[in-house]
Amino acid sequence: MELMGSDLTSMEFMGRHSGQRGKRPPGIREASVAIPAGTQTPGRAAVSTRAPGRAAGRPPAPGRAAASAAAPDRAPTGTQAVDRAARLVTEVVHAPDSVTFTELAAATGLAKSTTSRLLDALERGGLVRRDDDGRFRPGDVFVRYAWRGGAEAGLVEVARPFLARLGAETGETVNLGVARDGLVEQIAQVDSKYLIGGTNWVGRPVPLHCAALGKVLLAYGAAPLPPGRLEARTSRTLTSRAALEENLRQVRRCGYAVTDEELEPGLVAVAAPVFRDGAAVVAALSVSAPASRLTPARIPAMAAQCAATALGLSEVLGHRPDLNP
């Protein structure tokens, strides 16, 4: 009867403490903790850990001592936890490309449960981020720091998942463009899934006034309009500065630009601004397609998709619409 009472006490203890994962006080490891025989818990009678029929003083089963010795490694102090998190961040930042969860666990030698817990915390803090494939890259904090000086380096790497997502959603050509030497330079592209409209625009500078990307850069002050005559690339190109200025005012009102066969016959495009921290525009994001697919009826919806993606990229670069005018 005494042993039965001891068993019931042990079972009650285990039942009261099960299902409380994540609510343990600091310093308690995730694995269950063996309580030495005779230990008094606050407010309760001593709990027996002796198995029925086991003689007092009998040596512990093989492996028990080793498990106890390893316990400190599974229950790190605050400093140890910071050190481990720092090792994970260092691996992600120094990696030449994104890294997988398995690669990080192997590189740091940490248990997978520990790696997962720390990566979740680092992701919440913006120190790492997962891409669409679940791989880890430097987080928003590092991106914003790199952009504090307005550096353009790394923009393509940061923007790539946003371009890929927009390309998958629309099926059309997606471009990222910046102003350079009075022209638009397209620095990244996601190709259309269609054969028609699959031109590679990367490295092909085009005039600012007749490209959707260029109109965005002009409208938001990211590029000046070069002096002189405005080139007529097609019969629909805006060559009057007064007409162009009115068009740019409309871009600012709508939040996106449209070119309808102004750069090339049969080509229609929409574009939206990419902001950095503050209200400065550093690039523009566009979707282009043949006029037969990007019809006037489809332009508003396509422009809204483009603007939403550009805003998501802007937020990674530190822009906060609710804080920045």
Short mmCIF file of C-alpha atoms in Angstrom, two decimals:
data_model
loop_
_atom_site.label_atom_id
_atom_site.label_comp_id
_atom_site.label_asym_id
_atom_site.label_seq_id
_atom_site.Cartn_x
_atom_site.Cartn_y
_atom_site.Cartn_z
CA MET A 1 0.00 0.00 0.00
CA GLU A 2 2.85 2.36 0.81
CA LEU A 3 4.35 1.79 -2.64
CA MET A 4 0.98 2.31 -4.26
CA GLY A 5 0.61 5.63 -2.46
CA SER A 6 4.05 6.62 -3.63
CA ASP A 7 3.15 5.72 -7.23
CA LEU A 8 -0.05 7.77 -7.04
CA THR A 9 1.89 10.74 -5.70
CA SER A 10 4.40 10.44 -8.57
CA MET A 11 1.62 10.14 -11.15
CA GLU A 12 -0.15 13.17 -9.68
CA PHE A 13 3.11 15.15 -9.84
CA MET A 14 3.64 14.19 -13.48
CA GLY A 15 0.03 14.98 -14.41
CA ARG A 16 0.17 18.41 -12.80
CA HIS A 17 3.37 19.28 -14.65
CA SER A 18 2.55 17.86 -18.09
CA GLY A 19 1.27 20.12 -20.89
CA GLN A 20 3.15 23.15 -19.56
CA ARG A 21 5.82 23.33 -22.24
CA GLY A 22 6.79 26.96 -22.84
CA LYS A 23 5.69 28.01 -19.32
CA ARG A 24 8.69 26.81 -17.35
CA PRO A 25 10.67 29.36 -15.37
CA PRO A 26 14.01 30.46 -16.88
CA GLY A 27 16.75 27.88 -16.53
CA ILE A 28 14.47 24.83 -16.83
CA ARG A 29 15.43 22.80 -19.91
CA GLU A 30 12.94 21.36 -22.34
CA ALA A 31 13.66 17.74 -21.40
CA SER A 32 12.01 16.39 -18.22
CA VAL A 33 14.06 16.91 -15.07
CA ALA A 34 14.80 14.00 -12.74
CA ILE A 35 14.06 14.93 -9.13
CA PRO A 36 16.44 13.31 -6.64
CA ALA A 37 14.82 11.05 -4.04
CA GLY A 38 13.94 12.95 -0.90
CA THR A 39 13.86 16.38 -2.56
CA GLN A 40 11.20 18.60 -1.00
CA THR A 41 9.15 20.65 -3.47
CA PRO A 42 7.72 23.91 -2.11
CA GLY A 43 4.40 23.31 -0.36
CA ARG A 44 4.33 19.54 -1.01
CA ALA A 45 5.50 16.37 0.63
CA ALA A 46 8.66 14.76 -0.63
CA VAL A 47 8.08 12.91 -3.90
CA SER A 48 9.52 9.44 -4.23
CA THR A 49 11.31 8.65 -7.47
CA ARG A 50 12.09 5.04 -6.49
CA ALA A 51 10.60 2.54 -8.93
CA PRO A 52 8.60 -0.34 -7.30
CA GLY A 53 10.92 -3.12 -6.22
CA ARG A 54 14.04 -1.02 -6.60
CA ALA A 55 16.28 -1.16 -3.54
CA ALA A 56 17.47 2.06 -1.99
CA GLY A 57 21.06 2.79 -2.78
CA ARG A 58 21.05 0.62 -5.91
CA PRO A 59 23.37 2.18 -8.53
CA PRO A 60 21.61 4.10 -11.35
CA ALA A 61 20.94 2.40 -14.65
CA PRO A 62 23.67 2.71 -17.28
CA GLY A 63 23.48 6.03 -19.11
CA ARG A 64 21.68 7.89 -16.28
CA ALA A 65 24.89 9.48 -15.02
CA ALA A 66 25.85 10.49 -18.56
CA ALA A 67 22.43 12.09 -19.09
CA SER A 68 22.77 14.03 -15.85
CA ALA A 69 26.24 15.23 -16.83
CA ALA A 70 24.92 16.46 -20.19
CA ALA A 71 22.04 18.34 -18.58
CA PRO A 72 23.87 21.70 -18.33
CA ASP A 73 24.31 21.69 -22.13
CA ARG A 74 20.55 21.36 -22.58
CA ALA A 75 19.80 24.08 -20.05
CA PRO A 76 21.96 27.03 -21.13
CA THR A 77 22.35 30.14 -19.08
CA GLY A 78 21.27 33.47 -20.55
CA THR A 79 24.80 34.13 -21.79
CA GLN A 80 25.01 30.70 -23.42
CA ALA A 81 21.71 31.28 -25.22
CA VAL A 82 22.96 34.62 -26.56
CA ASP A 83 26.21 32.99 -27.70
CA ARG A 84 24.30 30.28 -29.55
CA ALA A 85 21.96 32.78 -31.20
CA ALA A 86 24.97 34.87 -32.24
CA ARG A 87 26.55 31.81 -33.87
CA LEU A 88 23.39 31.24 -35.92
CA VAL A 89 23.22 34.88 -37.03
CA THR A 90 26.90 34.79 -37.99
CA GLU A 91 26.39 31.67 -40.11
CA VAL A 92 23.45 33.28 -41.94
CA VAL A 93 25.20 36.62 -42.55
CA HIS A 94 28.49 35.08 -43.72
CA ALA A 95 26.90 32.47 -45.99
CA PRO A 96 27.32 33.25 -49.72
CA ASP A 97 23.67 32.32 -50.26
CA SER A 98 20.62 31.44 -48.22
CA VAL A 99 21.05 28.45 -45.87
CA THR A 100 18.73 25.69 -44.74
CA PHE A 101 17.72 24.80 -41.22
CA THR A 102 19.68 21.53 -41.46
CA GLU A 103 22.82 23.33 -42.64
CA LEU A 104 22.62 25.76 -39.72
CA ALA A 105 22.15 23.02 -37.16
CA ALA A 106 25.12 21.10 -38.60
CA ALA A 107 27.37 24.18 -38.84
CA THR A 108 26.75 25.25 -35.25
CA GLY A 109 26.54 21.79 -33.70
CA LEU A 110 23.31 22.71 -31.93
CA ALA A 111 20.44 20.31 -31.35
CA LYS A 112 17.62 20.74 -33.86
CA SER A 113 15.14 21.71 -31.14
CA THR A 114 17.52 24.40 -29.89
CA THR A 115 18.21 25.61 -33.44
CA SER A 116 14.49 25.85 -34.19
CA ARG A 117 13.73 27.74 -30.99
CA LEU A 118 16.54 30.25 -31.51
CA LEU A 119 15.76 30.81 -35.19
CA ASP A 120 12.13 31.54 -34.33
CA ALA A 121 13.30 34.19 -31.82
CA LEU A 122 15.78 35.67 -34.30
CA GLU A 123 13.10 35.84 -36.98
CA ARG A 124 10.71 37.64 -34.64
CA GLY A 125 13.48 40.16 -33.93
CA GLY A 126 14.17 40.79 -37.63
CA LEU A 127 17.71 39.38 -37.48
CA VAL A 128 16.98 36.54 -39.91
CA ARG A 129 14.19 35.92 -42.39
CA ARG A 130 12.93 32.94 -44.36
CA ASP A 131 12.48 33.08 -48.10
CA ASP A 132 9.68 31.34 -49.99
CA ASP A 133 11.67 28.07 -49.92
CA GLY A 134 12.07 28.20 -46.14
CA ARG A 135 15.78 29.00 -46.34
CA PHE A 136 17.32 31.62 -44.08
CA ARG A 137 18.77 35.00 -45.09
CA PRO A 138 19.86 38.10 -43.16
CA GLY A 139 16.83 39.83 -41.70
CA ASP A 140 15.27 43.24 -42.12
CA VAL A 141 17.51 44.81 -39.47
CA PHE A 142 20.62 44.14 -41.57
CA VAL A 143 18.92 45.31 -44.76
CA ARG A 144 17.87 48.61 -43.19
CA TYR A 145 21.32 49.19 -41.77
CA ALA A 146 22.91 48.60 -45.18
CA TRP A 147 20.50 51.11 -46.74
CA ARG A 148 21.06 53.87 -44.20
CA GLY A 149 23.63 55.41 -46.52
CA GLY A 150 21.46 54.93 -49.60
CA ALA A 151 23.71 52.17 -50.96
CA GLU A 152 22.28 50.41 -54.01
CA ALA A 153 24.38 47.29 -53.49
CA GLY A 154 22.25 44.33 -52.47
CA LEU A 155 18.95 45.76 -53.73
CA VAL A 156 18.54 43.02 -56.32
CA GLU A 157 19.15 40.31 -53.72
CA VAL A 158 16.60 41.80 -51.37
CA ALA A 159 14.06 42.36 -54.14
CA ARG A 160 14.39 38.96 -55.83
CA PRO A 161 11.69 37.11 -53.83
CA PHE A 162 9.24 39.99 -54.34
CA LEU A 163 9.83 39.99 -58.10
CA ALA A 164 9.46 36.22 -58.24
CA ARG A 165 6.18 36.31 -56.32
CA LEU A 166 4.74 39.05 -58.53
CA GLY A 167 5.83 37.18 -61.65
CA ALA A 168 4.14 34.00 -60.42
CA GLU A 169 0.93 35.89 -59.61
CA THR A 170 0.67 37.74 -62.92
CA GLY A 171 2.50 35.46 -65.36
CA GLU A 172 3.94 38.58 -66.99
CA THR A 173 7.39 40.20 -67.19
CA VAL A 174 8.45 41.92 -63.98
CA ASN A 175 11.29 44.45 -63.83
CA LEU A 176 13.12 46.46 -61.18
CA GLY A 177 14.56 49.74 -62.43
CA VAL A 178 16.71 52.59 -61.11
CA ALA A 179 17.69 55.97 -62.51
CA ARG A 180 21.14 56.26 -64.01
CA ASP A 181 22.64 58.93 -66.28
CA GLY A 182 19.26 60.38 -67.25
CA LEU A 183 17.82 56.99 -68.24
CA VAL A 184 16.11 54.00 -66.63
CA GLU A 185 18.41 51.05 -66.04
CA GLN A 186 16.60 47.81 -65.42
CA ILE A 187 18.64 45.81 -62.94
CA ALA A 188 16.52 42.69 -62.42
CA GLN A 189 13.83 40.82 -64.31
CA VAL A 190 11.48 37.88 -63.95
CA ASP A 191 10.52 36.56 -67.37
CA SER A 192 6.97 36.16 -68.59
CA LYS A 193 5.58 32.64 -68.80
CA TYR A 194 4.42 33.48 -72.33
CA LEU A 195 6.53 33.40 -75.49
CA ILE A 196 5.14 36.75 -76.64
CA GLY A 197 6.42 39.49 -74.38
CA GLY A 198 9.52 37.65 -73.20
CA THR A 199 12.07 40.37 -74.03
CA ASN A 200 15.06 40.63 -71.70
CA TRP A 201 15.23 44.27 -70.62
CA VAL A 202 18.10 43.93 -68.14
CA GLY A 203 21.00 46.16 -69.18
CA ARG A 204 18.92 47.99 -71.79
CA PRO A 205 18.54 51.62 -70.67
CA VAL A 206 15.43 53.40 -71.91
CA PRO A 207 14.24 57.03 -71.73
CA LEU A 208 12.57 58.09 -68.50
CA HIS A 209 9.58 59.89 -70.04
CA CYS A 210 8.17 56.96 -72.03
CA ALA A 211 8.68 54.04 -69.61
CA ALA A 212 6.40 53.26 -66.67
CA LEU A 213 9.48 52.79 -64.48
CA GLY A 214 10.84 56.15 -65.61
CA LYS A 215 7.57 57.98 -64.98
CA VAL A 216 7.57 56.71 -61.38
CA LEU A 217 11.16 57.86 -60.87
CA LEU A 218 10.35 61.27 -62.35
CA ALA A 219 7.10 61.70 -60.43
CA TYR A 220 8.70 61.01 -57.04
CA GLY A 221 11.86 63.02 -57.60
CA ALA A 222 14.20 60.03 -57.88
CA ALA A 223 15.43 61.31 -61.26
CA PRO A 224 15.45 64.67 -63.03
CA LEU A 225 14.03 65.04 -66.49
CA PRO A 226 16.95 65.66 -68.86
CA PRO A 227 16.92 68.97 -70.76
CA GLY A 228 16.16 69.11 -74.43
CA ARG A 229 13.61 67.58 -76.73
CA LEU A 230 11.65 64.53 -75.56
CA GLU A 231 12.21 61.68 -77.99
CA ALA A 232 9.16 60.23 -79.73
CA ARG A 233 9.65 56.47 -79.51
CA THR A 234 6.16 55.79 -80.92
CA SER A 235 3.22 57.85 -82.14
CA ARG A 236 1.81 57.71 -78.58
CA THR A 237 4.89 58.95 -76.74
CA LEU A 238 4.36 62.11 -74.67
CA THR A 239 6.74 64.66 -76.18
CA SER A 240 5.19 67.78 -74.62
CA ARG A 241 6.70 68.66 -71.26
CA ALA A 242 3.39 70.15 -70.14
CA ALA A 243 1.54 66.93 -71.00
CA LEU A 244 4.21 64.88 -69.26
CA GLU A 245 3.99 67.01 -66.09
CA GLU A 246 0.23 66.48 -65.97
CA ASN A 247 0.78 62.76 -66.40
CA LEU A 248 3.30 62.74 -63.54
CA ARG A 249 0.81 64.52 -61.27
CA GLN A 250 -1.62 61.71 -62.01
CA VAL A 251 1.08 59.17 -61.11
CA ARG A 252 1.48 60.77 -57.70
CA ARG A 253 -2.30 60.80 -57.16
CA CYS A 254 -2.77 57.15 -58.15
CA GLY A 255 0.46 55.75 -56.73
CA TYR A 256 1.38 54.05 -59.99
CA ALA A 257 2.32 54.87 -63.59
CA VAL A 258 1.06 53.48 -66.90
CA THR A 259 2.62 53.49 -70.34
CA ASP A 260 0.33 52.42 -73.14
CA GLU A 261 2.42 51.74 -76.27
CA GLU A 262 4.56 54.82 -75.52
CA LEU A 263 7.90 53.01 -75.43
CA GLU A 264 7.26 50.34 -78.03
CA PRO A 265 4.22 49.57 -80.19
CA GLY A 266 2.05 46.89 -78.60
CA LEU A 267 3.74 47.11 -75.17
CA VAL A 268 1.80 48.16 -72.06
CA ALA A 269 3.31 48.48 -68.58
CA VAL A 270 2.41 49.57 -65.06
CA ALA A 271 4.93 50.55 -62.37
CA ALA A 272 4.97 51.55 -58.70
CA PRO A 273 7.56 53.24 -56.45
CA VAL A 274 9.93 51.44 -54.09
CA PHE A 275 10.72 53.54 -51.01
CA ARG A 276 13.52 53.28 -48.49
CA ASP A 277 13.26 54.49 -44.87
CA GLY A 278 11.78 57.94 -45.05
CA ALA A 279 9.94 59.01 -48.17
CA ALA A 280 12.78 58.69 -50.69
CA VAL A 281 12.11 56.55 -53.77
CA VAL A 282 15.12 54.44 -54.70
CA ALA A 283 13.68 52.25 -57.47
CA ALA A 284 10.53 51.33 -59.34
CA LEU A 285 8.84 47.97 -59.91
CA SER A 286 6.94 47.23 -63.12
CA VAL A 287 4.79 44.63 -64.83
CA SER A 288 4.70 44.68 -68.63
CA ALA A 289 2.80 42.69 -71.24
CA PRO A 290 1.51 42.91 -74.81
CA ALA A 291 -1.51 45.16 -75.24
CA SER A 292 -3.56 42.11 -76.19
CA ARG A 293 -3.15 40.74 -72.64
CA LEU A 294 -2.78 43.89 -70.53
CA THR A 295 -5.99 45.52 -71.73
CA PRO A 296 -7.43 48.75 -70.29
CA ALA A 297 -9.86 46.68 -68.21
CA ARG A 298 -7.00 44.76 -66.58
CA ILE A 299 -4.71 47.71 -65.88
CA PRO A 300 -6.19 48.79 -62.49
CA ALA A 301 -5.98 45.29 -61.00
CA MET A 302 -2.47 44.73 -62.36
CA ALA A 303 -1.36 48.11 -61.04
CA ALA A 304 -2.78 47.29 -57.60
CA GLN A 305 -0.81 44.02 -57.50
CA CYS A 306 2.35 45.83 -58.56
CA ALA A 307 1.86 48.59 -55.96
CA ALA A 308 1.21 46.08 -53.16
CA THR A 309 4.40 44.19 -53.99
CA ALA A 310 6.42 47.41 -54.20
CA LEU A 311 5.09 48.41 -50.79
CA GLY A 312 6.12 45.06 -49.32
CA LEU A 313 9.64 45.53 -50.65
CA SER A 314 9.66 49.12 -49.34
CA GLU A 315 8.81 47.91 -45.84
CA VAL A 316 11.79 45.54 -45.89
CA LEU A 317 13.92 48.56 -46.78
CA GLY A 318 12.65 50.37 -43.70
CA HIS A 319 9.75 52.40 -45.13
CA ARG A 320 6.71 52.77 -42.86
CA PRO A 321 3.73 54.35 -44.65
CA ASP A 322 2.02 55.20 -41.36
CA LEU A 323 5.11 57.08 -40.16
CA ASN A 324 6.47 58.54 -43.39
CA PRO A 325 4.43 61.16 -45.23
#
